[in-house]
PDB file of C-alpha atoms in Angstrom:
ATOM      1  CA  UNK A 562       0.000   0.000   0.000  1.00 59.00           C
ATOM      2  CA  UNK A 563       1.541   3.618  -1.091  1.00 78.00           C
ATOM      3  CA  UNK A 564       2.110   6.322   1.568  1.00 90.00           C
ATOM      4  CA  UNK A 565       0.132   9.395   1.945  1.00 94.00           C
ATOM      5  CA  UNK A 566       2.973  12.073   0.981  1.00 95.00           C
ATOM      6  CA  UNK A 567       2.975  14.958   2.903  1.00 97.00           C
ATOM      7  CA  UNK A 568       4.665  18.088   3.321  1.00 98.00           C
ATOM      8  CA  UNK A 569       4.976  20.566   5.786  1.00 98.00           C
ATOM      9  CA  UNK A 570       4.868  24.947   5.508  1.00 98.00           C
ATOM     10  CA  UNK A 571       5.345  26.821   8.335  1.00 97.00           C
ATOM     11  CA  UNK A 572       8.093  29.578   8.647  1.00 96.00           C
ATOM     12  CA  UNK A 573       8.441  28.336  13.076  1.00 95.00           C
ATOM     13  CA  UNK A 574      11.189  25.561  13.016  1.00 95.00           C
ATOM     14  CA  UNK A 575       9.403  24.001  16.252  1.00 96.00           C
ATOM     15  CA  UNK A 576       6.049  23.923  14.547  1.00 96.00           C
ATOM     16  CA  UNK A 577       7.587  21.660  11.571  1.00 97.00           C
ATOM     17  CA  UNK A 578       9.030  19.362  14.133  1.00 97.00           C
ATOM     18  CA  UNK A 579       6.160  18.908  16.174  1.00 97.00           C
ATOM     19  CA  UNK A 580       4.278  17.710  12.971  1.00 97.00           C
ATOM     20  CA  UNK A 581       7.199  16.000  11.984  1.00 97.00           C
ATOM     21  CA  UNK A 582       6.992  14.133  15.227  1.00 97.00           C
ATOM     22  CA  UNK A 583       3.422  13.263  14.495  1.00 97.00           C
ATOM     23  CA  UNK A 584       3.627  11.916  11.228  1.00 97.00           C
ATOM     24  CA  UNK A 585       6.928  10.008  12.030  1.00 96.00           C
ATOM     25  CA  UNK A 586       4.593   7.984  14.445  1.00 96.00           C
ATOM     26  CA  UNK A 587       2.107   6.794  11.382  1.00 95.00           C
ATOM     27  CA  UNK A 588       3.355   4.524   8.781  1.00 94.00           C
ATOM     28  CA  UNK A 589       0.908   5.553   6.228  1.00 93.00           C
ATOM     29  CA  UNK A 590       2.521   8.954   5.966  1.00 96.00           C
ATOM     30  CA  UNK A 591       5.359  10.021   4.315  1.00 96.00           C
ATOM     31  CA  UNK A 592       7.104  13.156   4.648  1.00 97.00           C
ATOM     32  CA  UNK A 593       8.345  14.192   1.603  1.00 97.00           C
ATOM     33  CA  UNK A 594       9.839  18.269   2.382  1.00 97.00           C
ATOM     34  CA  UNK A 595       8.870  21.094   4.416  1.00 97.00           C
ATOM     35  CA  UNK A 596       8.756  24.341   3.432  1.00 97.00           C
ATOM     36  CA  UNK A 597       9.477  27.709   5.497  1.00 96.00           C
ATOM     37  CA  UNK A 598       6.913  30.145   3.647  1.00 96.00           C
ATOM     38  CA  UNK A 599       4.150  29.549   1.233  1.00 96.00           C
ATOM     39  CA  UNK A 600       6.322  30.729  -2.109  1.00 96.00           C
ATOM     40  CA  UNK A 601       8.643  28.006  -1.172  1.00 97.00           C
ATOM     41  CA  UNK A 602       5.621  25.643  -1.060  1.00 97.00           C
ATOM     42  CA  UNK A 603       4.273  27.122  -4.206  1.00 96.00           C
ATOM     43  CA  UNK A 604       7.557  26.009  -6.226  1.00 96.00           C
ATOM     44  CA  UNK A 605       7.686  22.546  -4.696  1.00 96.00           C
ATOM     45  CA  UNK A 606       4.290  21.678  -4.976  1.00 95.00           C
ATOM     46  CA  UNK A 607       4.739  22.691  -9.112  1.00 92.00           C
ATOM     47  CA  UNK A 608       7.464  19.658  -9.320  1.00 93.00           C
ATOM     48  CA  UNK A 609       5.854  17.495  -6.965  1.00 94.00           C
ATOM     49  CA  UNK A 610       3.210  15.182  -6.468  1.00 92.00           C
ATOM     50  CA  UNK A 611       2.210  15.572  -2.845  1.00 94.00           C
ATOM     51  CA  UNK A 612      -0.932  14.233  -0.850  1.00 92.00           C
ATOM     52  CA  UNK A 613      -1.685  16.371   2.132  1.00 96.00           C
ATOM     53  CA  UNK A 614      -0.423  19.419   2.821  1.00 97.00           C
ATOM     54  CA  UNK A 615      -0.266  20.975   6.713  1.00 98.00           C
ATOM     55  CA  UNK A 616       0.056  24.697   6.398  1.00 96.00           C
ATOM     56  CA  UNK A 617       0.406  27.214   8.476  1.00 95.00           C
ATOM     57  CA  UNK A 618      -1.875  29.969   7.772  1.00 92.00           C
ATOM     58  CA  UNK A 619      -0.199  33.499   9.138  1.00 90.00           C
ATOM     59  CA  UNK A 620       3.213  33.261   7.444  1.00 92.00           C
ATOM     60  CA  UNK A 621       5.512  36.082   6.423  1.00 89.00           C
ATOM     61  CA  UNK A 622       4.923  37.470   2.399  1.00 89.00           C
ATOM     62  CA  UNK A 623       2.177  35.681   1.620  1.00 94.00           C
ATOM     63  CA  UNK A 624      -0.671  33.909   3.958  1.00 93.00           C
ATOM     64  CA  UNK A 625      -1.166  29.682   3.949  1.00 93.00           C
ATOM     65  CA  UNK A 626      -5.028  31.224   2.619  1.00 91.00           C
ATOM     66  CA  UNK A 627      -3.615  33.220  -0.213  1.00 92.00           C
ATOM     67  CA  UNK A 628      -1.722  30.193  -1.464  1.00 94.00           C
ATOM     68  CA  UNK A 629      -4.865  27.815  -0.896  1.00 91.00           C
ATOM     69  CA  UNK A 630      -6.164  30.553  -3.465  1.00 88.00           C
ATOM     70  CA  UNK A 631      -3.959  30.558  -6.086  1.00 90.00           C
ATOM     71  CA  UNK A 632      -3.791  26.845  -6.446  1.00 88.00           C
ATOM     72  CA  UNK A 633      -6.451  25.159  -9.546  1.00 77.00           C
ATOM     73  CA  UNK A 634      -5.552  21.764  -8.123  1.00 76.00           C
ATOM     74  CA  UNK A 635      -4.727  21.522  -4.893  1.00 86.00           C
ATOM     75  CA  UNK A 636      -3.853  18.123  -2.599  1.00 90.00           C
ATOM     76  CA  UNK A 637      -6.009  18.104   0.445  1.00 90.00           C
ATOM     77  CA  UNK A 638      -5.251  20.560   2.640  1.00 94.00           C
ATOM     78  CA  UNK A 639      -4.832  20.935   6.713  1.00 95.00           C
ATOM     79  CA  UNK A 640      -4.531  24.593   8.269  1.00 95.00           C
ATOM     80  CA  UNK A 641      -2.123  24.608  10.929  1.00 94.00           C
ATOM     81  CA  UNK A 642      -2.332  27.906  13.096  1.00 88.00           C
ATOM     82  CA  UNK A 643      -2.241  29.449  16.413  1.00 86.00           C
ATOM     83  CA  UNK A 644      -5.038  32.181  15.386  1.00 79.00           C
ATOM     84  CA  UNK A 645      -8.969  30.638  16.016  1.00 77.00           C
ATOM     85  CA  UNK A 646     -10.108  33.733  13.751  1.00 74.00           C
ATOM     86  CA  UNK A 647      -9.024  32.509  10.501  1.00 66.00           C
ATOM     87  CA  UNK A 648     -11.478  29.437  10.798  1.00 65.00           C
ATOM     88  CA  UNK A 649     -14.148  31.190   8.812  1.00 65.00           C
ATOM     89  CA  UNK A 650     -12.401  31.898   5.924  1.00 65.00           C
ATOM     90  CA  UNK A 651     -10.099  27.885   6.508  1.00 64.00           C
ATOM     91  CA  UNK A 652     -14.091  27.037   5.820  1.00 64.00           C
ATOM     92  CA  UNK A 653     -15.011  28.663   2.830  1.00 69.00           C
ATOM     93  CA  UNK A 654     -12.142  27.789   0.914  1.00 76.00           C
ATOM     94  CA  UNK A 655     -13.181  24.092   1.318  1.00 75.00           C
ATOM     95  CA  UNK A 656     -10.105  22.726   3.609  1.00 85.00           C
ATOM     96  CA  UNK A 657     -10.121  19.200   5.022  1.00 86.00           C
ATOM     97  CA  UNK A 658      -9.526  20.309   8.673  1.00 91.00           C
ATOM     98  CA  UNK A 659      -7.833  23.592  10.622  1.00 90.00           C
ATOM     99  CA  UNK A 660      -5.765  22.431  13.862  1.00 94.00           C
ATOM    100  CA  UNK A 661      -4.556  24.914  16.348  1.00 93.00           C
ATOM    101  CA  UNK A 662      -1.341  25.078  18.061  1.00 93.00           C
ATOM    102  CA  UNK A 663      -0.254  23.416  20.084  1.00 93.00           C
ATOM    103  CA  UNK A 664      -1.268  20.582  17.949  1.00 96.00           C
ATOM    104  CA  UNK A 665      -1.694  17.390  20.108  1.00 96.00           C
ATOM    105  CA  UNK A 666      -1.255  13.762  18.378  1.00 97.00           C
ATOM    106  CA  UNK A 667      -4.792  13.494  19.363  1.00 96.00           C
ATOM    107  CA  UNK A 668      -6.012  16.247  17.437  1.00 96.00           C
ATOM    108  CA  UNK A 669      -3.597  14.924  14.712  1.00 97.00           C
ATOM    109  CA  UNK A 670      -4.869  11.638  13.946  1.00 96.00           C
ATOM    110  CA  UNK A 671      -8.621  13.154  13.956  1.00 95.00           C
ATOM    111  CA  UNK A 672      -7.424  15.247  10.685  1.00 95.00           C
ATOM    112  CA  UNK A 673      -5.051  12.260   9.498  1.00 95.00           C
ATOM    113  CA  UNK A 674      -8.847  10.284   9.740  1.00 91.00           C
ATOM    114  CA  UNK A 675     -10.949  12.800   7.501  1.00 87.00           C
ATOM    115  CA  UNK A 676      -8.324  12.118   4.795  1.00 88.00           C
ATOM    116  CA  UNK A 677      -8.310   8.648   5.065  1.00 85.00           C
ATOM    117  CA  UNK A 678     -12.513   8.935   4.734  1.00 79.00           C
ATOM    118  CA  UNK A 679     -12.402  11.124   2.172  1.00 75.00           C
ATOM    119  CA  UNK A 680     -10.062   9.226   0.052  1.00 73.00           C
ATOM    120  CA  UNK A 681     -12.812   6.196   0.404  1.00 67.00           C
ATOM    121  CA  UNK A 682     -15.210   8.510  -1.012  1.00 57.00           C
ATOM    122  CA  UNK A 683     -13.501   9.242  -3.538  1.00 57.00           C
ATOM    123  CA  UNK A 684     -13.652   5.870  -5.130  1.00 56.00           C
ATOM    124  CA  UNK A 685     -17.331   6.234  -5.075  1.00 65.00           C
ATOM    125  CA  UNK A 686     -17.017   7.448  -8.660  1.00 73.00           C
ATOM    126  CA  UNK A 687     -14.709   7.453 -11.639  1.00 71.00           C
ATOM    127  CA  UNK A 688     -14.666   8.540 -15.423  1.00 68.00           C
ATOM    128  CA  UNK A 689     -14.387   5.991 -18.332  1.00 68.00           C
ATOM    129  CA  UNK A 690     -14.909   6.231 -22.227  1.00 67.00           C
ATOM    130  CA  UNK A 691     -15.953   4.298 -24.592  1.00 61.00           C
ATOM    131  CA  UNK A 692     -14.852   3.305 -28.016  1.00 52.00           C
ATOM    132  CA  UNK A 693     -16.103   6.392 -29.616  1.00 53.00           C
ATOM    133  CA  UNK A 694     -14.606   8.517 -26.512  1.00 61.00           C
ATOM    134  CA  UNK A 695     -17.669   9.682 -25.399  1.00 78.00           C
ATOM    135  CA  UNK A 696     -17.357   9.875 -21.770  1.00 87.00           C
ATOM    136  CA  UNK A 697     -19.551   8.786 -18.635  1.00 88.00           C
ATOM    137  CA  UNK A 698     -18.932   8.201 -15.084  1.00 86.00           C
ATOM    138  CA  UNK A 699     -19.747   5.255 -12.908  1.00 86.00           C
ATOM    139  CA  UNK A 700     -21.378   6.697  -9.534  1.00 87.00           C
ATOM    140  CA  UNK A 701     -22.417   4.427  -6.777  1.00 84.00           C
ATOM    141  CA  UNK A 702     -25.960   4.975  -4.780  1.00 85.00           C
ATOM    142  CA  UNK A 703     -26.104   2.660  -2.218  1.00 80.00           C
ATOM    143  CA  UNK A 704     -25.682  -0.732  -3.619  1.00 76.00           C
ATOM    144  CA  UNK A 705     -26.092   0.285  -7.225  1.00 83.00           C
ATOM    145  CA  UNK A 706     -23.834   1.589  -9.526  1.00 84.00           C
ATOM    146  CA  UNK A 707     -25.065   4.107 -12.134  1.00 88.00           C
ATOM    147  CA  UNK A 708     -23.439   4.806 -15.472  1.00 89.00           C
ATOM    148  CA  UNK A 709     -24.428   8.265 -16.191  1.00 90.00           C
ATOM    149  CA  UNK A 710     -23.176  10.105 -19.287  1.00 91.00           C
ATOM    150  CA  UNK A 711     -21.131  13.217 -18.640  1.00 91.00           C
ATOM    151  CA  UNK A 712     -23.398  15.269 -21.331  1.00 92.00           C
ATOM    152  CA  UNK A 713     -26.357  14.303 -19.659  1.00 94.00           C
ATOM    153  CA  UNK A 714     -25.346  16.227 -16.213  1.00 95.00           C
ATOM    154  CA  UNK A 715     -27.043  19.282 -15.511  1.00 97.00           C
ATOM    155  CA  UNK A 716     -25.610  20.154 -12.142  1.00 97.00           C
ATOM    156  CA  UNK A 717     -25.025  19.038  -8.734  1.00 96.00           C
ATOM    157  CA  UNK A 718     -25.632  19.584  -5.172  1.00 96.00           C
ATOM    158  CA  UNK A 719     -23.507  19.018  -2.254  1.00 92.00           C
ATOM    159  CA  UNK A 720     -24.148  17.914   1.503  1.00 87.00           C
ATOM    160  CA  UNK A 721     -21.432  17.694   3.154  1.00 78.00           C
ATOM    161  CA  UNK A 722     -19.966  13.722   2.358  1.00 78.00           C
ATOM    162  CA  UNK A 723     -23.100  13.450   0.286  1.00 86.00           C
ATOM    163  CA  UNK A 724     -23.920  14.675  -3.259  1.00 91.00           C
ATOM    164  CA  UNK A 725     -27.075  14.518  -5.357  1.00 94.00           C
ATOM    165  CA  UNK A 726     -26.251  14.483  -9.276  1.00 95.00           C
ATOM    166  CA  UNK A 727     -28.928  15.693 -11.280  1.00 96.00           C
ATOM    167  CA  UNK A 728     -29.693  15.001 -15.210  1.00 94.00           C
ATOM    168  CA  UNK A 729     -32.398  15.811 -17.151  1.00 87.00           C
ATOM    169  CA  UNK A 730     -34.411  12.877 -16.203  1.00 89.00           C
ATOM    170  CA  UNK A 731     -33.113  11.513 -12.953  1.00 92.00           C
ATOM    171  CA  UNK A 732     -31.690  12.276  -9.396  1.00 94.00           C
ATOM    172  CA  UNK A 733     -28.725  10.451  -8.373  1.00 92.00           C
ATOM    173  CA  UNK A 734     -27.985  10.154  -4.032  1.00 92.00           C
ATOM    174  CA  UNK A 735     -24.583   8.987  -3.903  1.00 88.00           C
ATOM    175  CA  UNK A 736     -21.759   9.233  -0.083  1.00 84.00           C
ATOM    176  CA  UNK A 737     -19.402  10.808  -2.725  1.00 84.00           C
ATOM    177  CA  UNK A 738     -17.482  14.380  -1.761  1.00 84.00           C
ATOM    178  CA  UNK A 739     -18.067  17.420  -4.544  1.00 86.00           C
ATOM    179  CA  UNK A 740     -14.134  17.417  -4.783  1.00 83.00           C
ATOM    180  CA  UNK A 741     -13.920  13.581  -5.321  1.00 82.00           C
ATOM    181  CA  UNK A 742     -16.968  13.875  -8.274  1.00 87.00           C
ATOM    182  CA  UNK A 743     -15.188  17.132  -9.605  1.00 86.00           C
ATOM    183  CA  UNK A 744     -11.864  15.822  -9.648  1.00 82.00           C
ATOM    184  CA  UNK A 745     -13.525  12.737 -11.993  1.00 83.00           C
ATOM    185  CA  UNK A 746     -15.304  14.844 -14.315  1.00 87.00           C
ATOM    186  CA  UNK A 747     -13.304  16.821 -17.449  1.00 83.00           C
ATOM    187  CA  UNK A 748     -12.388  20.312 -15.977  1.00 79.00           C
ATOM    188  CA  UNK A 749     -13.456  22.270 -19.420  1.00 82.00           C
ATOM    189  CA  UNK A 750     -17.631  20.938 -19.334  1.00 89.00           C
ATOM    190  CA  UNK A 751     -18.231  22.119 -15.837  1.00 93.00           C
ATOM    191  CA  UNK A 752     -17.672  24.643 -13.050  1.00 93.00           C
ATOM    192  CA  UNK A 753     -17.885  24.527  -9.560  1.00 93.00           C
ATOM    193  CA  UNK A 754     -19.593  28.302  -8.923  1.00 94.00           C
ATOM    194  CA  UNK A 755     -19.740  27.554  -4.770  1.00 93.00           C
ATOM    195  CA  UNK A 756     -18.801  25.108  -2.516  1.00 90.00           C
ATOM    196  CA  UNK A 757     -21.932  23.170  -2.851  1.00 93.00           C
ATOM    197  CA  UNK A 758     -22.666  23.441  -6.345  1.00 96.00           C
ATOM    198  CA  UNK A 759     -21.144  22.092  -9.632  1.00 96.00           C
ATOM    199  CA  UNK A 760     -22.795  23.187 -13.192  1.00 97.00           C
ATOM    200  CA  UNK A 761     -22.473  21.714 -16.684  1.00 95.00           C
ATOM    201  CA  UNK A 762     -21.115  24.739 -18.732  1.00 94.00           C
ATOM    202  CA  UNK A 763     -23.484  24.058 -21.781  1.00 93.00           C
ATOM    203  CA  UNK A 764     -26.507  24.379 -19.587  1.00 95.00           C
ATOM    204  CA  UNK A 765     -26.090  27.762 -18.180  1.00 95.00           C
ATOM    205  CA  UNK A 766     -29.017  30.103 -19.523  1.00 95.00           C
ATOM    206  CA  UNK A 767     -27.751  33.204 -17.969  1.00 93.00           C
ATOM    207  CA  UNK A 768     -25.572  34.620 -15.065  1.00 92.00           C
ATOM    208  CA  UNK A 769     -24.552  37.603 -13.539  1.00 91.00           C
ATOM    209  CA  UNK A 770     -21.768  39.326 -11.338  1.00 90.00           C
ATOM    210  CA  UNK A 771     -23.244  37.072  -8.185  1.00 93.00           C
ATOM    211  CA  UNK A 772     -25.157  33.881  -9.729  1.00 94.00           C
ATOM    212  CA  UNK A 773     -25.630  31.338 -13.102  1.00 95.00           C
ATOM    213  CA  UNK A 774     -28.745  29.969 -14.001  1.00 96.00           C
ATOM    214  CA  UNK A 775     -30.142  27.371 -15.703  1.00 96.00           C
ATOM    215  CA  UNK A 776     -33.501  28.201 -16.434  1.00 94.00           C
ATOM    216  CA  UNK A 777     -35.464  29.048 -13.546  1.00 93.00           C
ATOM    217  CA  UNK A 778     -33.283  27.823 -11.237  1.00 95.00           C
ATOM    218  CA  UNK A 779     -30.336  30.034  -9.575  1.00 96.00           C
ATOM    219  CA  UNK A 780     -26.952  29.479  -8.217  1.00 97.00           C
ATOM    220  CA  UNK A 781     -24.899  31.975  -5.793  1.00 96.00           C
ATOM    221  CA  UNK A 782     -20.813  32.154  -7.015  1.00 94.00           C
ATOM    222  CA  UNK A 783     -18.966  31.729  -4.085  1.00 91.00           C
ATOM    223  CA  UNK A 784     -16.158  34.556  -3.252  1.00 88.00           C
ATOM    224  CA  UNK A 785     -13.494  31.445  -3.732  1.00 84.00           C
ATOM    225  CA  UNK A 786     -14.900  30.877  -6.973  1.00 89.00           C
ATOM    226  CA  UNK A 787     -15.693  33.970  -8.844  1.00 88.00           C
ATOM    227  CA  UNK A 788     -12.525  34.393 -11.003  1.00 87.00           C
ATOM    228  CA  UNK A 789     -12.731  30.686 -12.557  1.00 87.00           C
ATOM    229  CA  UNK A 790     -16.296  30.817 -12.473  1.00 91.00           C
ATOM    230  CA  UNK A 791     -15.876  34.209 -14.730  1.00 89.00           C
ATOM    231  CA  UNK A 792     -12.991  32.845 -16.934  1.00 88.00           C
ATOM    232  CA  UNK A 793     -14.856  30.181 -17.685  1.00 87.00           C
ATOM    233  CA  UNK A 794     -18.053  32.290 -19.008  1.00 88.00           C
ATOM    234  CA  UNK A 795     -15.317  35.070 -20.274  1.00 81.00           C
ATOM    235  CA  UNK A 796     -17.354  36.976 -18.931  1.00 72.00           C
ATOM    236  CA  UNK A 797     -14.233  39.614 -18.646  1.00 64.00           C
ATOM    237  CA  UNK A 798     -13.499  39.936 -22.048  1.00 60.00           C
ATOM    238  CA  UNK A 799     -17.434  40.286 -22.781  1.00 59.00           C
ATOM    239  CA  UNK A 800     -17.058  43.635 -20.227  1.00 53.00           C
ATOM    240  CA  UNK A 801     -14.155  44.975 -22.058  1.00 56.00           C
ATOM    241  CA  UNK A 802     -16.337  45.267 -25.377  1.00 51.00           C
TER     242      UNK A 802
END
């Protein structure tokens, strides 16, 4: 079985080795590097493949959030802090877990859990094509497995470790996360426009500065998810007409 690979960013040397300490412990992880500001982890996460990330959020030059931000794929990701006020925003930008300092192996392994659980969900679906590369997914509901076609998805809602896929002629319940189902489907056909909903691009009726539509039925664009959301639509270059 492969090891989780992990690296750490925090710019306190006895931060990183209290974390280090903790993952040395669990043979599922791997530490790959740590990092001692968020630029640093920029670079290295560029060249390579890492896992899990624990970050520290109030760094020097540029915040653990602003990185979060700036990254279109990123591993999951653990906010490491001594701050309780940044929780808000650790929860709209769709973290796995925030610990505060001092972090106790306790507290640890709870976080080290949620990305062992979320991993399982994520094998709830995958993407496949057939001969003629048309693409569907297989999601699982229950003790049935659905094969839906990816042109057939109109949008999707999330709850928390649940998600209900919707097509034009059916409504899909499946224990699957949004970033697990997103993560499966081709980035260019859909966008995710908040943290609980994912649209197909080729449905969208209308939008504005603050919601899409498709047909009667709006969507808000979360803060996190504006600029893609907008790049997507190009809706910029449609204002600089």
């Amino acid at each position: 079985m492969s090891k989780t690979r992990c690296i750490i960013v925090d710019d306190e040397p006895l931060a990183i080795e209290v974390l280090k300490s903790h993952i040395q412990k669990l043979d599922s992880l791997e530490i790959v590097g740590t990092c001692a500001d968020a630029i640093e982890a920029f670079d290295f996460l560029k060249s390579h493949k890492i896992d899990l990330v624990f970050l520290d959020i109030n760094m020097p030059e540029m915040k653990g959030t602003d990185l979060v931000k700036t990254l279109k794929n990123p591993p999951a990701i653990v906010f490491t802090t001594a701050y309780r006020e940044y929780a808000i925003e650790s929860y709209d930008l769709n973290v796995l877990d925030y610990l505060l300092k001092p972090i106790s192996f306790e507290r640890f392994l709870q976080a080290v859990e949620k990305y062992n659980q979320q991993n399982l969900l994520m094998e709830e679906v995958s993407l496949h094509k057939n001969n003629g590369d048309s693409e569907y997914i297989y999601l699982r509901e229950k003790n049935v497995i659905h094969k839906i076609p990816v042109t057939e998805i109109v949008y999707v809602e999330s709850f928390g470790d649940y998600l209900k896929l919707h097509t034009h002629d059916r409504e899909i319940n499946s224990r699957c996360t949004m970033s697990a189902l997103e993560k499966a489907l081709p980035d260019k056909g859909f966008i995710r426009v908040h943290r609980s909903f994912l649209v197909a691009v080729s449905r969208i009726t209308s939008f504005s500065p603050v919601m899409v539509a498709i047909s009667d039925k709006e969507f808000p664009i979360g803060t996190r998810y504006r600029e893609k959301t907008f790049e997507k639509l190009d809706y910029n270059s449609f204002l600089n007409k």
